[in-house]
mmCIF file of C-alpha atoms in Angstrom:
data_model
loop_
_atom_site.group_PDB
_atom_site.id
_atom_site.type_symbol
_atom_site.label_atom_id
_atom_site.label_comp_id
_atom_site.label_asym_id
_atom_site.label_seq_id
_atom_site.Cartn_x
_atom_site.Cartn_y
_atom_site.Cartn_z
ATOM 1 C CA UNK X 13 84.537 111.240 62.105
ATOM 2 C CA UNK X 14 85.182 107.477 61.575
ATOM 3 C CA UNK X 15 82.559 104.920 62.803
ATOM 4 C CA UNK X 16 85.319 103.731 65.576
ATOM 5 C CA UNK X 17 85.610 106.871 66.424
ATOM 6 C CA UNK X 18 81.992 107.236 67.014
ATOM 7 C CA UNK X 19 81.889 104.000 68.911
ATOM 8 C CA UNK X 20 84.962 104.698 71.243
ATOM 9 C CA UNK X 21 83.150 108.499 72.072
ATOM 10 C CA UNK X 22 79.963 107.183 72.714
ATOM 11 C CA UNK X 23 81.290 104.019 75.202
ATOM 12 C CA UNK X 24 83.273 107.134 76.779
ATOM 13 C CA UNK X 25 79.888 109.051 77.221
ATOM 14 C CA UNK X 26 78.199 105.795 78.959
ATOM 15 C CA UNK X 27 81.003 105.119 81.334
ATOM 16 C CA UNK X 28 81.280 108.138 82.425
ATOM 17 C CA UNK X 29 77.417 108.878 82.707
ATOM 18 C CA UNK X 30 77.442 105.832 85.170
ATOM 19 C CA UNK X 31 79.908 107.270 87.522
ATOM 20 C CA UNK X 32 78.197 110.800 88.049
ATOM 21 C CA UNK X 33 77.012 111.834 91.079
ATOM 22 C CA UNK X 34 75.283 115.018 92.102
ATOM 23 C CA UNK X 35 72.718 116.041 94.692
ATOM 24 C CA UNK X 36 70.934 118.882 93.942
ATOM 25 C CA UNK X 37 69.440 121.467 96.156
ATOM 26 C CA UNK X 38 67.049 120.126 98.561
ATOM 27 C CA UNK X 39 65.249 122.266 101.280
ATOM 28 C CA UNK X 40 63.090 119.399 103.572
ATOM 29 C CA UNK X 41 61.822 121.895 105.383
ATOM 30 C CA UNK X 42 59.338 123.020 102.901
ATOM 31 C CA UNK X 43 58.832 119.322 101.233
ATOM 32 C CA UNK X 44 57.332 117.967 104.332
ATOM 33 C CA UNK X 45 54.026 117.095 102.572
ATOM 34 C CA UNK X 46 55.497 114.871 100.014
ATOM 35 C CA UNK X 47 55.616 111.526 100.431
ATOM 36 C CA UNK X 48 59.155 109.657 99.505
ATOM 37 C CA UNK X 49 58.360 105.762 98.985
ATOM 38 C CA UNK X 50 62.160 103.464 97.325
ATOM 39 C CA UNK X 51 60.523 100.918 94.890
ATOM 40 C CA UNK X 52 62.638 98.075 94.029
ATOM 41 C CA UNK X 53 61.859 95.759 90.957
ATOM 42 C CA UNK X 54 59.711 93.613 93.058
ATOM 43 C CA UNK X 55 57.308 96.620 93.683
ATOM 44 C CA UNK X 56 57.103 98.778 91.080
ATOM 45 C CA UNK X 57 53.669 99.393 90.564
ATOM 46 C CA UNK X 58 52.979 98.917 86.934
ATOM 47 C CA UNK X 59 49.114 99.373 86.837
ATOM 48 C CA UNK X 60 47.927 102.238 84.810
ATOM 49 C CA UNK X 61 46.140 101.700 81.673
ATOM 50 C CA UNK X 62 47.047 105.378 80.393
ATOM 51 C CA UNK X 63 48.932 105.254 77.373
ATOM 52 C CA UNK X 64 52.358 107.288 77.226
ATOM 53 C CA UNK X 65 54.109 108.145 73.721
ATOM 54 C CA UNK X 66 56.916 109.865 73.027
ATOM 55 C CA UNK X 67 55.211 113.235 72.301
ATOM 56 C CA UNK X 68 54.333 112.813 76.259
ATOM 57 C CA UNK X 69 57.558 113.050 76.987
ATOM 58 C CA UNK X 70 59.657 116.671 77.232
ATOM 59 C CA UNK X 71 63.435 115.849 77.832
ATOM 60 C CA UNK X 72 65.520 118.500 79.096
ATOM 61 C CA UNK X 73 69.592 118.156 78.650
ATOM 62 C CA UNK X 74 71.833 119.825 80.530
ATOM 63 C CA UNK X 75 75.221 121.100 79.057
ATOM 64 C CA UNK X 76 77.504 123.603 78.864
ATOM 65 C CA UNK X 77 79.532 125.327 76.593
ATOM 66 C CA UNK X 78 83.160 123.109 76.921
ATOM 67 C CA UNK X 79 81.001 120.259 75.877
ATOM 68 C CA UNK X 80 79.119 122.041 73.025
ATOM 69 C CA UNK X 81 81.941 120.265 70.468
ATOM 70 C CA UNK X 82 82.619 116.805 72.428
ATOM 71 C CA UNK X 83 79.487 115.578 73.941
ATOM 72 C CA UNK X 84 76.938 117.347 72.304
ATOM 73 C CA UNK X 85 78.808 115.849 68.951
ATOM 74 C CA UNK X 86 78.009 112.312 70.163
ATOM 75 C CA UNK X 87 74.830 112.836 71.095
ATOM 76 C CA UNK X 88 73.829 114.599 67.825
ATOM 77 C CA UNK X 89 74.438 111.425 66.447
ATOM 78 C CA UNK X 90 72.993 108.833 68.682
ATOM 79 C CA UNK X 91 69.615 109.046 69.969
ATOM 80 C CA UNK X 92 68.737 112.568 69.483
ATOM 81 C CA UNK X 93 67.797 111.322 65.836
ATOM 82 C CA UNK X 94 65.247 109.973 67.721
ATOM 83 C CA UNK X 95 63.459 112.521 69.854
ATOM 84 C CA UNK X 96 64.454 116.182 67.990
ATOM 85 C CA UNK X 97 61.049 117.490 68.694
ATOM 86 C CA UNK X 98 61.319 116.547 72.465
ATOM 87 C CA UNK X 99 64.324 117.255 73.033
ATOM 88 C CA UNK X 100 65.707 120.566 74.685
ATOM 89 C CA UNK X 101 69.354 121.490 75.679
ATOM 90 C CA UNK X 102 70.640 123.962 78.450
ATOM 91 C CA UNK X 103 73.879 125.460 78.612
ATOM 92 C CA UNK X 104 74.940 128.737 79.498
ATOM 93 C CA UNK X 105 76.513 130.982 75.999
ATOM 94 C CA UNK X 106 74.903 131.968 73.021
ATOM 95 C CA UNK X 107 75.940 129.383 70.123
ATOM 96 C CA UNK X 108 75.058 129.674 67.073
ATOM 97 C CA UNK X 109 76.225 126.070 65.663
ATOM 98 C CA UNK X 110 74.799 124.912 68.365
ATOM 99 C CA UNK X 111 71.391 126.170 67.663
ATOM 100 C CA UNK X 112 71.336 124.825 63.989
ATOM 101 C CA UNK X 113 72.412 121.186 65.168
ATOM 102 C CA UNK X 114 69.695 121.114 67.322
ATOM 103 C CA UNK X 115 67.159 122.559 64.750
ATOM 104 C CA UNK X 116 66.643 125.699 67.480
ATOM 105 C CA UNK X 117 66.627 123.572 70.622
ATOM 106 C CA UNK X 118 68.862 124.841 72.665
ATOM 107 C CA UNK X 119 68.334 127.562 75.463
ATOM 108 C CA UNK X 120 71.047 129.532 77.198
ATOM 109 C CA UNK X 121 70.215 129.573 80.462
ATOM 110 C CA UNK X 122 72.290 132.836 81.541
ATOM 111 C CA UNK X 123 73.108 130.418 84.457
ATOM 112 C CA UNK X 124 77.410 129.978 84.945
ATOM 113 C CA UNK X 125 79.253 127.298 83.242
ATOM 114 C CA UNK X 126 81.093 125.993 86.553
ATOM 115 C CA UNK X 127 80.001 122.388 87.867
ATOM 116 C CA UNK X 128 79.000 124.309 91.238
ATOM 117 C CA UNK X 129 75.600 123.134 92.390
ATOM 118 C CA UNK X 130 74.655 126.975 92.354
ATOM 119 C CA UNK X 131 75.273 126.962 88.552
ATOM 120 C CA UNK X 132 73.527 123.362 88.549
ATOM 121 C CA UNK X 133 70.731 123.929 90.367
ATOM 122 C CA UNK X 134 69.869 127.456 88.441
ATOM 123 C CA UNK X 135 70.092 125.140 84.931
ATOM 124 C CA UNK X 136 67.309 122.858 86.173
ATOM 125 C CA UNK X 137 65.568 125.781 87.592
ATOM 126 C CA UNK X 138 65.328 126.920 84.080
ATOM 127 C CA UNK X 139 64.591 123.383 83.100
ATOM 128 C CA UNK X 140 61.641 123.363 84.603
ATOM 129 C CA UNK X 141 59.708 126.927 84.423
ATOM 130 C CA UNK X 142 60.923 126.390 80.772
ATOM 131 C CA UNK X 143 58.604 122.671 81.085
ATOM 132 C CA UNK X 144 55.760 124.299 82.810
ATOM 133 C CA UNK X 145 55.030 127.581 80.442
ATOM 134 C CA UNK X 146 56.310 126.089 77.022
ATOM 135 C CA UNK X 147 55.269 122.453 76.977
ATOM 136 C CA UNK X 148 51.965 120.279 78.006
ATOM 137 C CA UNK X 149 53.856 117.338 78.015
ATOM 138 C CA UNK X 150 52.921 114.741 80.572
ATOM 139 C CA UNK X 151 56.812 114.027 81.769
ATOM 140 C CA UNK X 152 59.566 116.092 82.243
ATOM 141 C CA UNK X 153 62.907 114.156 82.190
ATOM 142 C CA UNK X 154 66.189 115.576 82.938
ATOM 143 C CA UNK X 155 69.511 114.120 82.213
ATOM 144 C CA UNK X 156 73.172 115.683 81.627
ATOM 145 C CA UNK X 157 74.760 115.866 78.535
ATOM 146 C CA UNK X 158 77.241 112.140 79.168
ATOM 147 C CA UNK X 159 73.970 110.201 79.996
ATOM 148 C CA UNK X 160 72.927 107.969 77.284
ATOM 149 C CA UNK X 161 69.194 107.655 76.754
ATOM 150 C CA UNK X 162 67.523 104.677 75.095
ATOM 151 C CA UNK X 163 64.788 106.840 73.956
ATOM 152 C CA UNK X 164 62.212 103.469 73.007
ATOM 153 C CA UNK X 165 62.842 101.943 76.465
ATOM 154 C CA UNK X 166 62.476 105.591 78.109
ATOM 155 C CA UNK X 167 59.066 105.607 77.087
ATOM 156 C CA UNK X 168 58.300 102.128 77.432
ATOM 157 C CA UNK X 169 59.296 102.343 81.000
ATOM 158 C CA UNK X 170 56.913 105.407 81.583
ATOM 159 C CA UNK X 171 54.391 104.423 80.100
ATOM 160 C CA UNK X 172 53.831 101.790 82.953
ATOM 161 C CA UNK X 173 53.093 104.540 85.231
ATOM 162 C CA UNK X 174 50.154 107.111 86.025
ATOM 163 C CA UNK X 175 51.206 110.777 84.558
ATOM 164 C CA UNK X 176 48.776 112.126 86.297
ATOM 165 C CA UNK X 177 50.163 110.958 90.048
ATOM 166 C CA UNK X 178 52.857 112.284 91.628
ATOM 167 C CA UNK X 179 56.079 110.397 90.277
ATOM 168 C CA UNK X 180 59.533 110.867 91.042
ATOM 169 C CA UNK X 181 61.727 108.344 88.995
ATOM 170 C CA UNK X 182 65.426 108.130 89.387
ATOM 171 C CA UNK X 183 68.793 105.933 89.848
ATOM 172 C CA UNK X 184 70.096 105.793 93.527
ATOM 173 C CA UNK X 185 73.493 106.718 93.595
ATOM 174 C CA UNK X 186 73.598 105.777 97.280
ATOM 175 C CA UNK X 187 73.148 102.400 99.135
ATOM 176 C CA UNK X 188 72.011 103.794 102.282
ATOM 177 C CA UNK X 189 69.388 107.592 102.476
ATOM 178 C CA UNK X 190 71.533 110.635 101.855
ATOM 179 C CA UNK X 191 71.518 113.097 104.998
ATOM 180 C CA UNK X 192 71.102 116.585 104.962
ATOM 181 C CA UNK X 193 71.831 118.804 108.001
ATOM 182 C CA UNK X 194 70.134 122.019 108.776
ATOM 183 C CA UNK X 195 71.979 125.016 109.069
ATOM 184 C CA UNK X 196 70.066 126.893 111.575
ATOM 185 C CA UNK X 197 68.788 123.610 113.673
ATOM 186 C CA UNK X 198 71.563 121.703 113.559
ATOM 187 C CA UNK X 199 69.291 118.563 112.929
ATOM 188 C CA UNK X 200 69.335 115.808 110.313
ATOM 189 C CA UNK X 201 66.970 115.186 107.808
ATOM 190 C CA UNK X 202 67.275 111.241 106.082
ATOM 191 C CA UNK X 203 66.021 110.616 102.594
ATOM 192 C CA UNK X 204 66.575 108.352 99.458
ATOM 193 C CA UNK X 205 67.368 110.724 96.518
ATOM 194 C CA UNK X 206 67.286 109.699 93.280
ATOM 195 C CA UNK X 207 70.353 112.144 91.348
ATOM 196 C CA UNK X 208 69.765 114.839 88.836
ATOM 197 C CA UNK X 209 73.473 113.484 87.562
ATOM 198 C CA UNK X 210 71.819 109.526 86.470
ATOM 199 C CA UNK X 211 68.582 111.211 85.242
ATOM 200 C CA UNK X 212 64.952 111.341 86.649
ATOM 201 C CA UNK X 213 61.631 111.263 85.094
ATOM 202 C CA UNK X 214 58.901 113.402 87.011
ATOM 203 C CA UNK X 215 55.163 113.711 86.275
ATOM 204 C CA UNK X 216 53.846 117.433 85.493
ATOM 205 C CA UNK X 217 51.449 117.254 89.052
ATOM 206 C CA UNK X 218 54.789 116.718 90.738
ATOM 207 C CA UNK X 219 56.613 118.843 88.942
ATOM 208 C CA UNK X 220 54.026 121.677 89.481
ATOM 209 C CA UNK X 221 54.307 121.255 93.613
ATOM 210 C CA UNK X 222 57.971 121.205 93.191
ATOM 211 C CA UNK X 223 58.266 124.883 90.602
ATOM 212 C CA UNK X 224 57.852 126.975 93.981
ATOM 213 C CA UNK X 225 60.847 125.999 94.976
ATOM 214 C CA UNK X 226 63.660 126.235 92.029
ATOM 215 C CA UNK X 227 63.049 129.864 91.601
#
């Protein structure tokens, strides 16, 4: 593959990593005791002197298998050179290639291949049991397989915040809250959601009140 190839893939991957958007599952019914607070970059509260490195870090990547040659490719060759040993993929077949590119990092989730939130939803289910009972890692970050990550600024960004608080970090793909309606009620629930599609950082203690409910 020719370095303009490489180049031309890899602006593909970006572009189109900026233009997903999916809401996952959400159930506010039995979140009620977490607090939702929308920072903006005057108020980002940057005040912890706990020191995050890239071995505090677990990323999770979801694919599948029709991008096992295309995207996976490009991101075999970008920044997982920098992060192998945190980095994890999920996708949904057995593959052996696969597994050798990623030095035995990738998981088949046994969840389907479609781009259904069912099939979605069950991949980061498996994300994150995976994160609790395989990893001590202070952060688990998901992102899909056409986001980009800029692994040095990753951790440079979490490392301005407590691990051991509750922290939900993610892009809003929305500039007003996202409603949900309840099936059986009938009544709204408004929230600002940071999407699974742009990639979110959460903190283990968050990530352990939130497990219950991706089973």
């Amino acid at each position: 593959m020719s370095k303009r190839t490489v180049l031309k893939a890899l602006f593909t991957v970006i572009i189109i990593g900026n233009c997903m958007l999916l809401l996952l599952l959400y159930t506010p019914t039995r979140c009620t005791h977490l607090q939702v607070t929308k920072y903006t970059k005057k108020n980002i509260p940057y005040h912890t002197t706990k020191h995050t490195t890239l071995d505090d870090v677990y990323i999770a990547v979801r694919t599948s298998k029709s991008n096992h040659n295309g995207r996976m490719a490009v991101i075999h060759q970008t920044w997982f050179q920098l992060a192998k040993k945190q980095t994890w993929f999920f996708t949904d077949v057995e593959d052996e290639k696969l597994q050798n590119l990623t030095d035995g990092h990738m998981i088949n989730t046994k969840c389907g291949e479609s781009h259904s939130r069912r099939d979605l939803c069950c991949k980061m289910g498996v994300e994150i049991s995976t994160f609790m009972t395989a990893s001590e890692s202070k952060w688990f970050c998901h992102f899909d397989d056409d986001n980009y990550i800029n692994i040095p600024k990753l951790v440079d960004v979490l490392n301005g915040y407590d691990p051991d608080a509750d922290w939900y970090l993610g892009k809003l793909s929305l500039n007003h809250p996202a409603i949900v309606t309840h099936n059986e009620t009938k009544k709204t629930t408004r929230f600002w959601f940071g999407t699974g599609g742009a990639g979110v950082c959460i903190s283990r203690p968050l990530v352990t009140k939130m497990k219950p409910f991706t089973m």
